[in-house]
Amino acid sequence: MKKIILATSNLGKVRELNSMLEGQYNVVSQIDMKVEEVPETGASFIENALIKARNASSQSQLPTLADDSGLVVDALNGEPGIYSARYAGENATDEDNIVKLLSRMDNEDDRGASFWCAMVFVRYASDPEPIIVEKSWEGQILRELKGKNGFGYDPIFYLPELNCTSAQLSAEEKNQKSHRGQALQEILKHLLSLE
Ligand code: ITT
């Protein structure tokens, strides 16, 4: 089975990506490979995903899959966007970030938001033809937390068509519908065509 590195240190992402790649690829996270992280200095999800992928591939000498993702809130001009993981500060927890977001949205009636995921695959660090896919998932920001599954902003991300938050979905249901699940499915199609 082909070995690939997951260029993420977020255990929530590792769990989701691992369960989708199981049996198809021998997946090792950059945490296991002791890859040193680099600053995410890009202005877009795609730029940051490429930075992470090239960094992990350069340190591991292996093909690498990277995900840069975040929550884009309409009423906040796209905040927290690429800063989703550190919205409430450099070492913010998921809970800190949710508290900050809910307080910003306190007097806001427009609750529209979407999760975005840029996913990138590089065959080697200097790959001039990376595979790049971007997918989004639309929802609304709830006023209180609901559900215990997932990670990050899932407990406040309400899906009207399913009448629940993404933290109330099972792992399988979330992977089928989410920005990350959709992006990975698309990347896998490209990978098959490379083989
Ligand atoms: P890596 O850079 O190591 O991958 P990170 O958590 O810093 O980990 P990002 O910079 O891509 O990753 O930030 C993603 C943040 O966006 C994540 O920490 C969550 O706060 C949020 N997020 C992304 N996908 C999510 C999802 O499926 N459910 C809930 N929150 C999500």
mmCIF file of C-alpha atoms and ligand atoms in Angstrom:
data_model
loop_
_atom_site.group_PDB
_atom_site.id
_atom_site.type_symbol
_atom_site.label_atom_id
_atom_site.label_comp_id
_atom_site.label_asym_id
_atom_site.label_seq_id
_atom_site.Cartn_x
_atom_site.Cartn_y
_atom_site.Cartn_z
ATOM 1 C CA MET A 1 0.000 0.000 0.000
ATOM 2 C CA LYS A 2 1.318 3.487 -0.845
ATOM 3 C CA LYS A 3 2.545 5.552 2.057
ATOM 4 C CA ILE A 4 1.493 9.188 2.404
ATOM 5 C CA ILE A 5 2.006 11.838 5.056
ATOM 6 C CA LEU A 6 -0.908 13.843 6.417
ATOM 7 C CA ALA A 7 0.455 17.378 6.871
ATOM 8 C CA THR A 8 -1.688 18.242 9.855
ATOM 9 C CA SER A 9 -1.200 18.362 13.608
ATOM 10 C CA ASN A 10 -4.937 18.683 14.269
ATOM 11 C CA LEU A 11 -6.144 15.396 15.773
ATOM 12 C CA GLY A 12 -9.727 16.023 14.656
ATOM 13 C CA LYS A 13 -8.586 16.200 11.043
ATOM 14 C CA VAL A 14 -6.268 13.202 11.453
ATOM 15 C CA ARG A 15 -9.226 11.128 12.731
ATOM 16 C CA GLU A 16 -11.492 12.133 9.845
ATOM 17 C CA LEU A 17 -8.898 11.736 7.093
ATOM 18 C CA ASN A 18 -7.604 8.436 8.490
ATOM 19 C CA SER A 19 -11.045 6.877 8.564
ATOM 20 C CA MET A 20 -11.647 7.897 4.937
ATOM 21 C CA LEU A 21 -8.253 6.660 3.682
ATOM 22 C CA GLU A 22 -8.181 3.422 5.670
ATOM 23 C CA GLY A 23 -7.442 0.399 3.503
ATOM 24 C CA GLN A 24 -6.448 2.562 0.523
ATOM 25 C CA TYR A 25 -3.261 4.231 1.733
ATOM 26 C CA ASN A 26 -0.759 3.694 4.490
ATOM 27 C CA VAL A 27 -1.331 7.033 6.237
ATOM 28 C CA VAL A 28 1.150 8.545 8.676
ATOM 29 C CA SER A 29 0.510 11.895 10.301
ATOM 30 C CA GLN A 30 3.150 14.588 10.491
ATOM 31 C CA ILE A 31 2.863 14.283 14.269
ATOM 32 C CA ASP A 32 4.216 10.705 14.049
ATOM 33 C CA MET A 33 6.958 11.815 11.645
ATOM 34 C CA LYS A 34 7.973 14.621 14.024
ATOM 35 C CA VAL A 35 7.653 17.157 11.232
ATOM 36 C CA GLU A 36 8.345 20.676 12.465
ATOM 37 C CA GLU A 37 5.505 23.038 11.618
ATOM 38 C CA VAL A 38 6.110 26.197 9.586
ATOM 39 C CA PRO A 39 4.168 29.468 9.891
ATOM 40 C CA GLU A 40 1.025 29.603 7.744
ATOM 41 C CA THR A 41 1.827 32.890 6.039
ATOM 42 C CA GLY A 42 -0.549 32.627 3.059
ATOM 43 C CA ALA A 43 -3.609 34.835 2.535
ATOM 44 C CA SER A 44 -5.853 32.007 1.356
ATOM 45 C CA PHE A 45 -6.697 28.430 2.304
ATOM 46 C CA ILE A 46 -5.010 27.211 -0.876
ATOM 47 C CA GLU A 47 -1.738 29.046 -0.223
ATOM 48 C CA ASN A 48 -1.576 27.735 3.345
ATOM 49 C CA ALA A 49 -2.388 24.169 2.290
ATOM 50 C CA LEU A 50 0.509 24.296 -0.193
ATOM 51 C CA ILE A 51 2.890 25.678 2.432
ATOM 52 C CA LYS A 52 1.978 22.832 4.815
ATOM 53 C CA ALA A 53 2.177 20.144 2.123
ATOM 54 C CA ARG A 54 5.596 21.236 0.821
ATOM 55 C CA ASN A 55 6.988 21.545 4.345
ATOM 56 C CA ALA A 56 5.894 18.063 5.445
ATOM 57 C CA SER A 57 6.995 16.488 2.172
ATOM 58 C CA SER A 58 10.393 18.155 2.374
ATOM 59 C CA GLN A 59 10.965 16.885 5.912
ATOM 60 C CA SER A 60 9.598 13.366 5.329
ATOM 61 C CA GLN A 61 10.661 12.843 1.693
ATOM 62 C CA LEU A 62 7.219 11.337 1.102
ATOM 63 C CA PRO A 63 4.101 12.235 -0.915
ATOM 64 C CA THR A 64 1.945 14.483 1.234
ATOM 65 C CA LEU A 65 -1.687 15.431 1.685
ATOM 66 C CA ALA A 66 -2.478 18.732 3.404
ATOM 67 C CA ASP A 67 -5.721 20.386 4.439
ATOM 68 C CA ASP A 68 -6.188 24.039 5.242
ATOM 69 C CA SER A 69 -9.696 24.800 6.319
ATOM 70 C CA GLY A 70 -11.849 27.172 8.270
ATOM 71 C CA LEU A 71 -15.172 28.790 8.913
ATOM 72 C CA VAL A 72 -16.238 31.736 6.756
ATOM 73 C CA VAL A 73 -19.027 33.799 8.333
ATOM 74 C CA ASP A 74 -21.026 36.041 5.986
ATOM 75 C CA ALA A 75 -21.894 38.762 8.505
ATOM 76 C CA LEU A 76 -18.244 39.042 9.601
ATOM 77 C CA ASN A 77 -16.821 39.591 6.114
ATOM 78 C CA GLY A 78 -15.430 36.080 6.029
ATOM 79 C CA GLU A 79 -13.976 35.957 9.543
ATOM 80 C CA PRO A 80 -12.507 33.858 11.089
ATOM 81 C CA GLY A 81 -11.452 32.382 7.692
ATOM 82 C CA ILE A 82 -7.800 31.352 7.555
ATOM 83 C CA TYR A 83 -7.498 32.375 11.217
ATOM 84 C CA SER A 84 -10.165 29.881 12.382
ATOM 85 C CA ALA A 85 -7.777 27.774 14.478
ATOM 86 C CA ARG A 86 -6.321 30.791 16.294
ATOM 87 C CA TYR A 87 -9.312 33.162 16.265
ATOM 88 C CA ALA A 88 -9.187 33.773 20.023
ATOM 89 C CA GLY A 89 -5.373 33.826 20.162
ATOM 90 C CA GLU A 90 -2.314 31.732 19.368
ATOM 91 C CA ASN A 91 -3.062 28.882 21.822
ATOM 92 C CA ALA A 92 -6.832 29.174 21.740
ATOM 93 C CA THR A 93 -8.948 26.089 22.396
ATOM 94 C CA ASP A 94 -11.991 25.206 20.276
ATOM 95 C CA GLU A 95 -14.129 26.481 23.138
ATOM 96 C CA ASP A 96 -12.304 29.859 23.282
ATOM 97 C CA ASN A 97 -12.833 30.314 19.542
ATOM 98 C CA ILE A 98 -16.535 29.489 19.778
ATOM 99 C CA VAL A 99 -17.031 31.919 22.678
ATOM 100 C CA LYS A 100 -15.365 34.709 20.685
ATOM 101 C CA LEU A 101 -17.396 33.966 17.563
ATOM 102 C CA LEU A 102 -20.712 33.836 19.432
ATOM 103 C CA SER A 103 -20.004 37.150 21.118
ATOM 104 C CA ARG A 104 -19.184 38.778 17.744
ATOM 105 C CA MET A 105 -22.471 37.400 16.397
ATOM 106 C CA ASP A 106 -24.567 38.416 19.387
ATOM 107 C CA ASN A 107 -26.615 41.138 17.672
ATOM 108 C CA GLU A 108 -26.450 39.612 14.225
ATOM 109 C CA ASP A 109 -29.528 38.208 12.460
ATOM 110 C CA ASP A 110 -27.676 37.042 9.354
ATOM 111 C CA ARG A 111 -26.357 33.662 10.581
ATOM 112 C CA GLY A 112 -25.078 32.351 7.215
ATOM 113 C CA ALA A 113 -21.658 30.673 7.188
ATOM 114 C CA SER A 114 -19.701 27.999 5.395
ATOM 115 C CA PHE A 115 -16.831 25.690 6.106
ATOM 116 C CA TRP A 116 -14.107 25.721 3.453
ATOM 117 C CA CYS A 117 -11.419 23.174 2.842
ATOM 118 C CA ALA A 118 -8.480 23.494 0.491
ATOM 119 C CA MET A 119 -6.837 20.112 0.082
ATOM 120 C CA VAL A 120 -3.528 19.669 -1.653
ATOM 121 C CA PHE A 121 -1.492 16.636 -2.677
ATOM 122 C CA VAL A 122 2.185 16.899 -3.616
ATOM 123 C CA ARG A 123 4.223 13.949 -4.911
ATOM 124 C CA TYR A 124 7.406 15.587 -3.611
ATOM 125 C CA ALA A 125 8.255 18.885 -1.919
ATOM 126 C CA SER A 126 8.998 20.857 -5.078
ATOM 127 C CA ASP A 127 6.114 19.322 -7.104
ATOM 128 C CA PRO A 128 5.270 21.904 -9.818
ATOM 129 C CA GLU A 129 1.888 20.254 -10.441
ATOM 130 C CA PRO A 130 0.232 19.804 -7.066
ATOM 131 C CA ILE A 131 -3.331 18.493 -7.039
ATOM 132 C CA ILE A 132 -5.486 21.268 -5.553
ATOM 133 C CA VAL A 133 -9.151 20.918 -4.615
ATOM 134 C CA GLU A 134 -11.429 23.302 -2.747
ATOM 135 C CA LYS A 135 -14.859 22.444 -1.328
ATOM 136 C CA SER A 136 -17.334 24.231 0.919
ATOM 137 C CA TRP A 137 -20.254 23.253 3.145
ATOM 138 C CA GLU A 138 -23.047 25.721 3.901
ATOM 139 C CA GLY A 139 -24.756 26.159 7.224
ATOM 140 C CA GLN A 140 -25.746 28.654 9.886
ATOM 141 C CA ILE A 141 -24.222 29.781 13.153
ATOM 142 C CA LEU A 142 -26.375 28.682 16.099
ATOM 143 C CA ARG A 143 -26.652 30.787 19.252
ATOM 144 C CA GLU A 144 -25.792 27.877 21.554
ATOM 145 C CA LEU A 145 -23.727 24.683 21.371
ATOM 146 C CA LYS A 146 -25.331 21.388 20.326
ATOM 147 C CA GLY A 147 -23.691 17.970 19.930
ATOM 148 C CA LYS A 148 -20.457 16.368 21.074
ATOM 149 C CA ASN A 149 -18.951 14.861 17.913
ATOM 150 C CA GLY A 150 -16.401 16.351 15.543
ATOM 151 C CA PHE A 151 -14.134 19.220 16.594
ATOM 152 C CA GLY A 152 -13.627 22.962 16.194
ATOM 153 C CA TYR A 153 -16.793 24.918 15.414
ATOM 154 C CA ASP A 154 -18.956 21.822 14.811
ATOM 155 C CA PRO A 155 -21.218 22.370 17.881
ATOM 156 C CA ILE A 156 -22.438 25.740 16.513
ATOM 157 C CA PHE A 157 -22.568 24.823 12.802
ATOM 158 C CA TYR A 158 -26.244 24.172 12.085
ATOM 159 C CA LEU A 159 -27.343 22.335 8.949
ATOM 160 C CA PRO A 160 -30.937 23.364 8.116
ATOM 161 C CA GLU A 161 -31.558 20.467 5.727
ATOM 162 C CA LEU A 162 -30.576 17.942 8.412
ATOM 163 C CA ASN A 163 -31.986 19.938 11.345
ATOM 164 C CA CYS A 164 -28.888 19.371 13.484
ATOM 165 C CA THR A 165 -25.344 20.635 13.938
ATOM 166 C CA SER A 166 -22.309 18.975 12.388
ATOM 167 C CA ALA A 167 -21.382 17.905 15.939
ATOM 168 C CA GLN A 168 -24.588 15.826 16.032
ATOM 169 C CA LEU A 169 -23.668 13.829 12.930
ATOM 170 C CA SER A 170 -21.884 10.494 13.156
ATOM 171 C CA ALA A 171 -18.314 10.469 11.846
ATOM 172 C CA GLU A 172 -19.491 8.663 8.697
ATOM 173 C CA GLU A 173 -22.325 11.138 8.034
ATOM 174 C CA LYS A 174 -20.015 14.110 8.485
ATOM 175 C CA ASN A 175 -17.343 12.642 6.198
ATOM 176 C CA GLN A 176 -19.923 12.059 3.492
ATOM 177 C CA LYS A 177 -21.162 15.649 3.468
ATOM 178 C CA SER A 178 -18.438 17.888 4.836
ATOM 179 C CA HIS A 179 -16.084 20.268 3.050
ATOM 180 C CA ARG A 180 -13.187 17.937 4.017
ATOM 181 C CA GLY A 181 -14.969 14.723 3.026
ATOM 182 C CA GLN A 182 -15.965 16.189 -0.353
ATOM 183 C CA ALA A 183 -12.451 17.517 -0.979
ATOM 184 C CA LEU A 184 -10.860 14.182 -0.143
ATOM 185 C CA GLN A 185 -13.213 12.272 -2.429
ATOM 186 C CA GLU A 186 -12.219 14.595 -5.282
ATOM 187 C CA ILE A 187 -8.495 14.272 -4.502
ATOM 188 C CA LEU A 188 -8.811 10.474 -4.464
ATOM 189 C CA LYS A 189 -10.270 10.539 -7.985
ATOM 190 C CA HIS A 190 -7.211 12.509 -9.173
ATOM 191 C CA LEU A 191 -4.842 10.148 -7.357
ATOM 192 C CA LEU A 192 -6.412 7.147 -9.081
ATOM 193 C CA SER A 193 -5.811 8.757 -12.448
ATOM 194 C CA LEU A 194 -2.115 9.285 -11.561
ATOM 195 C CA GLU A 195 -1.559 5.581 -10.876
HETATM 196 P P1 ITT B 1 -3.079 22.057 10.923
HETATM 197 O O1 ITT B 1 -2.657 23.391 10.383
HETATM 198 O O2 ITT B 1 -1.986 21.333 11.637
HETATM 199 O O3 ITT B 1 -3.761 21.192 9.881
HETATM 200 P P2 ITT B 1 -5.096 23.592 12.299
HETATM 201 O O4 ITT B 1 -6.201 23.257 13.245
HETATM 202 O O5 ITT B 1 -4.219 24.771 12.640
HETATM 203 O O6 ITT B 1 -4.207 22.274 12.066
HETATM 204 P P3 ITT B 1 -6.155 25.025 10.021
HETATM 205 O O7 ITT B 1 -5.137 26.097 10.049
HETATM 206 O O8 ITT B 1 -6.575 24.463 8.694
HETATM 207 O O9 ITT B 1 -5.707 23.758 10.870
HETATM 208 O O10 ITT B 1 -7.460 25.560 10.794
HETATM 209 C C1 ITT B 1 -8.624 24.838 10.720
HETATM 210 C C2 ITT B 1 -9.581 25.317 11.791
HETATM 211 O O11 ITT B 1 -10.874 25.562 11.196
HETATM 212 C C3 ITT B 1 -9.793 24.217 12.826
HETATM 213 O O12 ITT B 1 -8.864 24.321 13.900
HETATM 214 C C4 ITT B 1 -11.234 24.469 13.249
HETATM 215 O O13 ITT B 1 -11.284 25.505 14.200
HETATM 216 C C5 ITT B 1 -11.880 24.972 11.961
HETATM 217 N N1 ITT B 1 -12.442 23.832 11.203
HETATM 218 C C6 ITT B 1 -11.985 23.337 10.013
HETATM 219 N N2 ITT B 1 -12.702 22.253 9.646
HETATM 220 C C7 ITT B 1 -13.614 22.062 10.612
HETATM 221 C C8 ITT B 1 -14.623 21.103 10.816
HETATM 222 O O14 ITT B 1 -14.803 20.093 9.979
HETATM 223 N N3 ITT B 1 -15.388 21.218 11.899
HETATM 224 C C9 ITT B 1 -15.196 22.213 12.787
HETATM 225 N N4 ITT B 1 -14.256 23.146 12.689
HETATM 226 C C10 ITT B 1 -13.463 23.079 11.602
#
